[in-house]
Tab-separated table of C-alpha atoms in Angstrom:
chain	number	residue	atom	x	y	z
H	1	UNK	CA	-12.622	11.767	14.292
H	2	UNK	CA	-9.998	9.625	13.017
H	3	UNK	CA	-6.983	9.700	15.383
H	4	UNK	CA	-3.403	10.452	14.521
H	5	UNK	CA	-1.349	7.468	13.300
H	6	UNK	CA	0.950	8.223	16.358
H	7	UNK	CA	-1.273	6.369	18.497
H	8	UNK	CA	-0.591	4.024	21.636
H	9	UNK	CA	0.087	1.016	19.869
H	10	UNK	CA	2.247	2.842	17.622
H	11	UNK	CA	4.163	4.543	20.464
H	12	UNK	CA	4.882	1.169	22.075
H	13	UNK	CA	6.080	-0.014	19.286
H	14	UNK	CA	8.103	2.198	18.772
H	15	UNK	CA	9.505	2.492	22.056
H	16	UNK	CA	10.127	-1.158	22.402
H	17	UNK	CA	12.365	-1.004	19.851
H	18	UNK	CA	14.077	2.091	20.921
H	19	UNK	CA	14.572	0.607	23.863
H	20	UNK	CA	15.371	-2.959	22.565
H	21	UNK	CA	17.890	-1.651	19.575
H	22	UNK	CA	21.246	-3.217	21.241
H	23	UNK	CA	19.554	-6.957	21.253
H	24	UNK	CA	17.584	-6.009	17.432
H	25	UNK	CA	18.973	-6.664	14.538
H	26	UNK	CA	17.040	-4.372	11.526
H	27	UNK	CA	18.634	-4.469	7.815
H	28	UNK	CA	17.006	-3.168	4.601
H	29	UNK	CA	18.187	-5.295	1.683
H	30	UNK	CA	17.127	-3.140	-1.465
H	31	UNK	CA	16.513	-4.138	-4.581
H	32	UNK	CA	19.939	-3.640	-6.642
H	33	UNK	CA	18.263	-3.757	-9.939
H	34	UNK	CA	15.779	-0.281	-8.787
H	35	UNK	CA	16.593	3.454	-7.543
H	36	UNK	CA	14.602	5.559	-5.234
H	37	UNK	CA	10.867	6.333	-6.135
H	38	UNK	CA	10.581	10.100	-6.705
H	39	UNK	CA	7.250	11.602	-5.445
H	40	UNK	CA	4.312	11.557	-8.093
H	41	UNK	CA	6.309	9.186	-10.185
H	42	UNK	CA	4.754	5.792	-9.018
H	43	UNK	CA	2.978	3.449	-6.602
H	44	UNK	CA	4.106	1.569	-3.632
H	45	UNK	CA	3.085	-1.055	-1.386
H	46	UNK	CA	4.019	-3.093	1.303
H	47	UNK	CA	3.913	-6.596	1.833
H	48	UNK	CA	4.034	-9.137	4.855
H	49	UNK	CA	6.427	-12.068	3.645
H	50	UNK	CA	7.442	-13.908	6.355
H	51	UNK	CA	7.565	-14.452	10.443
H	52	UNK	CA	8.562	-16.884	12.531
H	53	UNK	CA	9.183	-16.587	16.592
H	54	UNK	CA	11.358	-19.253	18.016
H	55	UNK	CA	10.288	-18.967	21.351
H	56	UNK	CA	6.499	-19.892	20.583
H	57	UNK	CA	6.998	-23.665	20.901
H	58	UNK	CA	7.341	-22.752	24.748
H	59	UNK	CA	3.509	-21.422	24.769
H	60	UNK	CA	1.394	-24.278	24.313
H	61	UNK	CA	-1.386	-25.250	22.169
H	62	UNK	CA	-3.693	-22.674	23.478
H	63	UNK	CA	-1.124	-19.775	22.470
H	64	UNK	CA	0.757	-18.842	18.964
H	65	UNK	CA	1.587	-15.558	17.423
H	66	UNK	CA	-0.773	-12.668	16.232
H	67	UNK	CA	1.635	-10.309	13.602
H	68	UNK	CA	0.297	-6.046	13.540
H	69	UNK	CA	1.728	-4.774	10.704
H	70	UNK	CA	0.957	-0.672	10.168
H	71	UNK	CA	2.384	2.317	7.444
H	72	UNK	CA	1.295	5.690	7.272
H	73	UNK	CA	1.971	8.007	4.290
H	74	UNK	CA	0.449	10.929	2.496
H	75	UNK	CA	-1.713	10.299	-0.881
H	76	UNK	CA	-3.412	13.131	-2.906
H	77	UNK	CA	-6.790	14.188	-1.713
H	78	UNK	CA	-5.872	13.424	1.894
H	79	UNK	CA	-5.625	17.168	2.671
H	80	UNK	CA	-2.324	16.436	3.814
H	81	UNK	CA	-3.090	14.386	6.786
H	82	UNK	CA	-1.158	11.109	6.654
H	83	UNK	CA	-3.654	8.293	6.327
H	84	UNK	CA	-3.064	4.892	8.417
H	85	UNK	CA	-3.482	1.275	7.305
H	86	UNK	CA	-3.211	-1.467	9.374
H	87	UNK	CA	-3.552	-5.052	9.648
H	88	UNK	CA	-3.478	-8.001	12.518
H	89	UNK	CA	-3.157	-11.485	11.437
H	90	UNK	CA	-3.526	-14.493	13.595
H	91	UNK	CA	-1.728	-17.363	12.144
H	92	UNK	CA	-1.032	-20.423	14.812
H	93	UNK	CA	1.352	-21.736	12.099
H	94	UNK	CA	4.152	-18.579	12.428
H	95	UNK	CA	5.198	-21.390	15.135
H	96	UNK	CA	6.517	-23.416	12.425
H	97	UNK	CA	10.248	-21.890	11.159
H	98	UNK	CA	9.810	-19.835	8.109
H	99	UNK	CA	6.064	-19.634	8.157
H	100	UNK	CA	4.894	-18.019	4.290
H	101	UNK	CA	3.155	-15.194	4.717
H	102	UNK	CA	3.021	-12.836	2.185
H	103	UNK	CA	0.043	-10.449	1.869
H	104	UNK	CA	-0.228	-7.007	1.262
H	105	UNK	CA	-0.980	-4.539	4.519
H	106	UNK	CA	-1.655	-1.829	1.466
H	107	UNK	CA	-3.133	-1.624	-1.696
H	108	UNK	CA	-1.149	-0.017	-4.908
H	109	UNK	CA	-0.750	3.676	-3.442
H	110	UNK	CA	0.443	6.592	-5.487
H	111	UNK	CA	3.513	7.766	-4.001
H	112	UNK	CA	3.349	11.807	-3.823
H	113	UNK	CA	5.921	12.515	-1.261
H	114	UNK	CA	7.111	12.670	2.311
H	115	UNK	CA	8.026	9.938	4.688
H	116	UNK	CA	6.951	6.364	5.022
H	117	UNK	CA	6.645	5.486	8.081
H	118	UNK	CA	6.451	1.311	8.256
H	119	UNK	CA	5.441	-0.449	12.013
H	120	UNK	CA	4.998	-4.093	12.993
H	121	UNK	CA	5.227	-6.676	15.437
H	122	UNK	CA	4.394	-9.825	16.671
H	123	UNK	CA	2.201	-10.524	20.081
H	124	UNK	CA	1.246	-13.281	22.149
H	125	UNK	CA	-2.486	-14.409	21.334
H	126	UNK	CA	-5.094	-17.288	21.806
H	127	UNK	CA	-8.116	-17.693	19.410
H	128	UNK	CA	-10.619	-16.808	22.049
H	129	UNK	CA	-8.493	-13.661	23.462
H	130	UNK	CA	-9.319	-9.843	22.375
H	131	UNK	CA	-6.016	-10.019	20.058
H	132	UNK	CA	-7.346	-13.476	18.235
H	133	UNK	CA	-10.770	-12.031	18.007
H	134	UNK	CA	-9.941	-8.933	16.287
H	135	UNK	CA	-7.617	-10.540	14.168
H	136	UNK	CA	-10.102	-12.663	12.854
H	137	UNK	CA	-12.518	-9.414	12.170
H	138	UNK	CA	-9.605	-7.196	10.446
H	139	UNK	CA	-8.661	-10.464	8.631
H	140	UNK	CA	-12.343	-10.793	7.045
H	141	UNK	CA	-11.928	-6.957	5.650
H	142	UNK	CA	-9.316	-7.968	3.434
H	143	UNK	CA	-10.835	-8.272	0.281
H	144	UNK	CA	-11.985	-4.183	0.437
H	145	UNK	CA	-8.590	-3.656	-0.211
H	146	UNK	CA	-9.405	-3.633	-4.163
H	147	UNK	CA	-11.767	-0.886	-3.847
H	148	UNK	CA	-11.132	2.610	-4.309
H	149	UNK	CA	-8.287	4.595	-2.675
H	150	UNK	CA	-10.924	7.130	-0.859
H	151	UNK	CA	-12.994	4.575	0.608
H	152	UNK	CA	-9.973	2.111	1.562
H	153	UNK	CA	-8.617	5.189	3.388
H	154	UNK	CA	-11.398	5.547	5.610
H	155	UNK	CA	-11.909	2.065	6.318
H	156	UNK	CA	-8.287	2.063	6.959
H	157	UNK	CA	-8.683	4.821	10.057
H	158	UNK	CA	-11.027	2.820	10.949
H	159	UNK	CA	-9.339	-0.591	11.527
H	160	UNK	CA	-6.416	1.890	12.980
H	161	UNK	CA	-8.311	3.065	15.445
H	162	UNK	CA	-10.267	0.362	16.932
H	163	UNK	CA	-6.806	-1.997	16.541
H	164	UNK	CA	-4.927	1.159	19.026
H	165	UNK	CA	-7.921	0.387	21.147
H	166	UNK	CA	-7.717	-3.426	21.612
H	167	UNK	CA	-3.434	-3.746	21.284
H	168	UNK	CA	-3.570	-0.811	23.992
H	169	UNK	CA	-5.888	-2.249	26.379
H	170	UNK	CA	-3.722	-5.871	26.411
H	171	UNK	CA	-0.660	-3.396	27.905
H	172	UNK	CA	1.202	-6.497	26.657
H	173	UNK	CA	4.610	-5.238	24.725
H	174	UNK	CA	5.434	-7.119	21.955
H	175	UNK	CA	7.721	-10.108	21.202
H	176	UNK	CA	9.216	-8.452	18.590
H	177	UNK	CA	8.805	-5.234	17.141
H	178	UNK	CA	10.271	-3.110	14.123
H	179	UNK	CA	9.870	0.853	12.993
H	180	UNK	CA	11.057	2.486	9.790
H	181	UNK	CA	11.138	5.182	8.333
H	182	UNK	CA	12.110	6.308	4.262
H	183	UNK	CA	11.732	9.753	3.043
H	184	UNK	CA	12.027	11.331	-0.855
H	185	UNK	CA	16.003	10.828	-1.770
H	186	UNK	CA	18.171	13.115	-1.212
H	187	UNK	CA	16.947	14.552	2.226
H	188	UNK	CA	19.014	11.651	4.118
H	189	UNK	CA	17.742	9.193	5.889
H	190	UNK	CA	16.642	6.064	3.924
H	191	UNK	CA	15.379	6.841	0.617
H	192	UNK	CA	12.020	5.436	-0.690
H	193	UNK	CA	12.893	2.519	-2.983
H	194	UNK	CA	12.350	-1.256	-3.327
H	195	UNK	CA	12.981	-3.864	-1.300
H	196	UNK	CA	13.192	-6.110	2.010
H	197	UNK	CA	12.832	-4.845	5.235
H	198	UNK	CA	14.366	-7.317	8.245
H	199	UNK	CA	14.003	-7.428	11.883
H	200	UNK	CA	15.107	-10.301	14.270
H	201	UNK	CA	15.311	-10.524	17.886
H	202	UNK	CA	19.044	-10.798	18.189
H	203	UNK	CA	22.017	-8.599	18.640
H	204	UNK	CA	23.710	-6.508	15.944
H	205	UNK	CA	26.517	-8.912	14.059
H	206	UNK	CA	24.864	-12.189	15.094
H	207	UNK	CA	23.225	-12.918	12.408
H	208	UNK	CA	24.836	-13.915	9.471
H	209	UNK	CA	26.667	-11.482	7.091
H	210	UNK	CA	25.422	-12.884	3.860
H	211	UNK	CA	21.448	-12.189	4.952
H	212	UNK	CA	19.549	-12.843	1.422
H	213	UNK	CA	15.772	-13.598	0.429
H	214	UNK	CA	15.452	-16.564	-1.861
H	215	UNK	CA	11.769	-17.479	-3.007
H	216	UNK	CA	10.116	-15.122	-0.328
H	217	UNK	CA	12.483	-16.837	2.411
H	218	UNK	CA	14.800	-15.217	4.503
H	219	UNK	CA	18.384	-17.275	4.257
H	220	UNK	CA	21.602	-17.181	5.855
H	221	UNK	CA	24.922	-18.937	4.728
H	222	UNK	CA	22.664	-19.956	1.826
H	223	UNK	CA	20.051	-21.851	3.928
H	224	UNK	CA	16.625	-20.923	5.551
H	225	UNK	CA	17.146	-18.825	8.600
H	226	UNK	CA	16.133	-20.937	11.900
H	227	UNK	CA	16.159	-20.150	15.461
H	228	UNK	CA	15.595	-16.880	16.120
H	229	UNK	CA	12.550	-14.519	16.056
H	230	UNK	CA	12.611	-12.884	13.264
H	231	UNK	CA	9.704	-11.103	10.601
H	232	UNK	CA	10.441	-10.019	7.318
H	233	UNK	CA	8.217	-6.944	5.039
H	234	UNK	CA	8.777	-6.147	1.766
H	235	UNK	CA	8.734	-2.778	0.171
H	236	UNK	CA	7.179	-2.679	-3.328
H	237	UNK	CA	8.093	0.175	-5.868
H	238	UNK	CA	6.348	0.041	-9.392
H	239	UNK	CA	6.380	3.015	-12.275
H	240	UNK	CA	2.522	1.997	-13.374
H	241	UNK	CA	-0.401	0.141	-12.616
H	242	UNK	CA	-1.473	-3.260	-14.677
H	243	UNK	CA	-4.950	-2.373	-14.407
H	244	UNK	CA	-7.150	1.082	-14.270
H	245	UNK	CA	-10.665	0.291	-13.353
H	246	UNK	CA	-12.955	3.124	-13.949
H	247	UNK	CA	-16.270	2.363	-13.702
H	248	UNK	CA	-17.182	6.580	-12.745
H	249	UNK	CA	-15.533	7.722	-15.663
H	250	UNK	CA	-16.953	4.730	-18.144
H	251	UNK	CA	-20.533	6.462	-16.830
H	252	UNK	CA	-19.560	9.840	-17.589
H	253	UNK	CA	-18.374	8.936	-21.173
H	254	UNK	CA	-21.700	7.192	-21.923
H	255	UNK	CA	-23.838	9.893	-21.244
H	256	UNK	CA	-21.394	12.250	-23.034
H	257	UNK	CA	-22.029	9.943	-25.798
H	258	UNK	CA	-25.775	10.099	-25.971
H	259	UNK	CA	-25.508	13.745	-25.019
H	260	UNK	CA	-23.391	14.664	-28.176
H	261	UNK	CA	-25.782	12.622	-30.393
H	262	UNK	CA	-28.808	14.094	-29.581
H	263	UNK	CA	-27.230	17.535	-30.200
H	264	UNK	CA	-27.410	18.723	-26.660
H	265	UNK	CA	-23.565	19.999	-26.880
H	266	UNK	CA	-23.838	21.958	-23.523
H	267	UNK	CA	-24.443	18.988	-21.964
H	268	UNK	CA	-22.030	17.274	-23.474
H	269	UNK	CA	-19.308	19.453	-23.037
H	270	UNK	CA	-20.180	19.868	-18.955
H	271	UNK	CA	-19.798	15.748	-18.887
H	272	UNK	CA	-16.549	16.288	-20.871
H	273	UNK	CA	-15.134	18.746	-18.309
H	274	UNK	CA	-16.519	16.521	-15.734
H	275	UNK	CA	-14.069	13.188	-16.598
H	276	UNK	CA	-11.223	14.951	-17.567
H	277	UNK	CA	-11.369	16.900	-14.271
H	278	UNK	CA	-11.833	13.702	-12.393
H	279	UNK	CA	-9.184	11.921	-14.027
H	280	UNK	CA	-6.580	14.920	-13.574
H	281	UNK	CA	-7.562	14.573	-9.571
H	282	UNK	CA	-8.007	11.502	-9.389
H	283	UNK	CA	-6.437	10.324	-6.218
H	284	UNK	CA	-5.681	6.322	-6.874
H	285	UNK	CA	-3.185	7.041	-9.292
H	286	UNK	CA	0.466	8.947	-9.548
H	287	UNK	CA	0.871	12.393	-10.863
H	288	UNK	CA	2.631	10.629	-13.962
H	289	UNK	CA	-0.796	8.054	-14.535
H	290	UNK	CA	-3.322	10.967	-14.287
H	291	UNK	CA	-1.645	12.845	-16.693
H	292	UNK	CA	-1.573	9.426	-19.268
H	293	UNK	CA	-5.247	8.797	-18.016
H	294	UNK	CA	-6.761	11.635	-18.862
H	295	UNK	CA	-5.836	12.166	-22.098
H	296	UNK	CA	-7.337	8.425	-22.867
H	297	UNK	CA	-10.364	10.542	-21.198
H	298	UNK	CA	-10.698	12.777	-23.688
H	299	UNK	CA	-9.682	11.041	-26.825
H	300	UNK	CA	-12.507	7.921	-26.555
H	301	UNK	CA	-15.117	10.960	-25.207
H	302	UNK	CA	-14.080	13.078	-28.113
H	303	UNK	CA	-14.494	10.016	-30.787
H	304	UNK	CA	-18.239	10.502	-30.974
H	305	UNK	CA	-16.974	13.865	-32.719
H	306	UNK	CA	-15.126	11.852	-35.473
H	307	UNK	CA	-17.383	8.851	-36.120
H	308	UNK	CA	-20.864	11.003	-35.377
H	309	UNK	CA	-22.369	7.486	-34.033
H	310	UNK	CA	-21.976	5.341	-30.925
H	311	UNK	CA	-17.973	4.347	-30.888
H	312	UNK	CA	-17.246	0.956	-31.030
H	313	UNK	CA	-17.416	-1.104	-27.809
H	314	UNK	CA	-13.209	-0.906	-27.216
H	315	UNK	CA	-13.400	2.784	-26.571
H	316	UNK	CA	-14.883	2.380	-23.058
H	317	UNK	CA	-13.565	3.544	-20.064
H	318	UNK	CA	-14.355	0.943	-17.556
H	319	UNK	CA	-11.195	-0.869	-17.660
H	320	UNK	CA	-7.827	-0.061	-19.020
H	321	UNK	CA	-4.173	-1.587	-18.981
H	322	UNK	CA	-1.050	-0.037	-19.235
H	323	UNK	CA	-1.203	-0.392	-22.422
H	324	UNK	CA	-3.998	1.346	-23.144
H	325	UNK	CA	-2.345	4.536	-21.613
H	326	UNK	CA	0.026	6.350	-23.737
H	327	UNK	CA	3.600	6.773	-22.660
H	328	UNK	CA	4.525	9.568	-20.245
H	329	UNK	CA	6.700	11.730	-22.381
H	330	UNK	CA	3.865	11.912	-25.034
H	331	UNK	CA	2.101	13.786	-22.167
H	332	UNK	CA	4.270	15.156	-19.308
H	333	UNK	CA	3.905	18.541	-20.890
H	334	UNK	CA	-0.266	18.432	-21.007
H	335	UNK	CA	-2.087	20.974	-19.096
H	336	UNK	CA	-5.742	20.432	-17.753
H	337	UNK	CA	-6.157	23.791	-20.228
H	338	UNK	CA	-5.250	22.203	-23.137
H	339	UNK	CA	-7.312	18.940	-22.547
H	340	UNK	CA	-10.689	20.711	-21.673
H	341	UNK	CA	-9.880	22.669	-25.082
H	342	UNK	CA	-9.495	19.879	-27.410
């Protein structure tokens, strides 16, 4: 069974910070031009830009820094349980100042409410340790991160729990560590919104005042930031997807298709009630985007009604842009009622 995201690794963390907050310096720079994300109104995700610890040139050759990033939050479908992702990079050129990064440690998640709860750090590793080795494992699953949110999830306990395993059983603390939390605005706290998230291994008012990100780089005084330890995330906050892929659905319409043509309308209407259903629960995509998605759903299903023949090839399901979707105030009102009545 997939453990809780509160999990050793997690708690050290946690408590390194805690216990290191008087020599830590943690800012949130938000974005000025964007507001809070309000639950079911959008996706988020959250990036790895940049890291860089000072002290590594001491280490050797044999030695450079490993970064664990983690964030927990809630998604439809999830039953309520907060689902984990994690990553562990291993990049012996974080000894350089500045090192570029940036790389998601999500995919596009719908945002439906409740904290976010953001982790990371940077340890001590060698290419042949237990740290290095994973790395180079959880590094090679990167590309599932495309594939759909209910089997990213599960890969993503996964990774969680065998990375609590290995990070536990070094009972190394790390370098440097960060934990933050944002919750739905209004209930205090942070709020959930855009932006970049900054940690570095120096004492409150050190740092300089004017702390800014230009090009993905952290800066100070207008120049890169040297010197310290430092790692930088990024929070990102979008309305909509650029893309719906939806190969399931696509399936579903074709054999509604062929169903409705050879005048087997039971059929046809059980496949219709199948992909509008599916879209409406569909848990890759905001409340606002399953609402705009299904009614695409029905309306290309529903145009073997109008033309009595095969529709043309640009009513197909299997991939959509934003574009494709109508606008959310033609459809905040819809009910799943009302489509499966059309």
């Amino acid at each position: 069974m997939p453990q809780d995201f509160s999990n050793k690794v997690f708690q050290r963390i946690r408590r390194w910070f805690d216990d290191d907050t008087r020599q830590t310096t943690l800012e949130f720079l938000p974005d000025p031009a964007a507001g809070p994300l309000a639950p079911g109104e959008g996706y988020l995700r959250v990036w790895l830009v940049e890291g860089f610890l000072a002290k590594a040139r001491t280490w050797g050759a044999q030695h450079h820094p490993a970064l664990y990033a983690g964030v927990q939050l809630n998604f439809l479908g999830a039953g309520n349980k907060p689902t984990p992702f994690s990553l562990l990079q291993n990049r012996p050129t974080w000894k350089a100042p500045g090192a570029y990064l940036n790389f998601p440690v999500t995919t596009l998640l719908p945002y439906s409410g409740g904290t976010v709860e953001i982790n990371a750090a940077l340890y001590r590793s060698s290419d042949t340790g237990p740290i290095g080795l994973a790395a180079k494992v959880v590094s090679g699953l990167s590309s599932l991160i495309g594939l759909p949110l209910g089997v990213v999830s599960t890969i993503a306990d996964k990774v969680s729990d065998g990375l609590d395993v290995i990070l536990d059983a070094q009972e190394e603390d790390p370098e440097l560590g960060l934990h933050w939390t944002m919750a739905p605005d209004g209930g205090g706290g942070q709020s959930v919104r855009p932006g970049y998230l900054i940690v570095a291994n120096t004492p409150h008012g050190t740092l300089p005042k004017d702390l800014t990100i230009k090009n993905d780089r952290l800066h100070g005084n207008g120049v890169p930031l040297e010197g310290v330890d430092f790692l930088v995330l990024r929070v990102e906050c979008r309305a909509a997807r650029d893309e719906y892929w939806l190969p399931e659905l696509e399936e579903l319409r074709v054999r509604a298709v062929d169903a409705y043509l050879n005048q087997q309308l039971e059929t046809f209407e059980s496949l219709r009630r199948t992909a509008i259903y599916i879209a409406m629960t569909c848990p890759d995509f905001s409340r606002h985007d399953r609402l705009r998605v299904a009614k695409v759903v029905t309306d290309r299903i529903d145009e073997v009604k109008l033309v009595g023949a095969v529709p043309p090839a640009e009513s197909g399901l299997g991939h959509l842009t934003a574009a494709d979707l109508p606008h959310i105030d033609e459809v905040r009102d819809l009910t799943l009622e009302e489509l499966l009545a059309n």
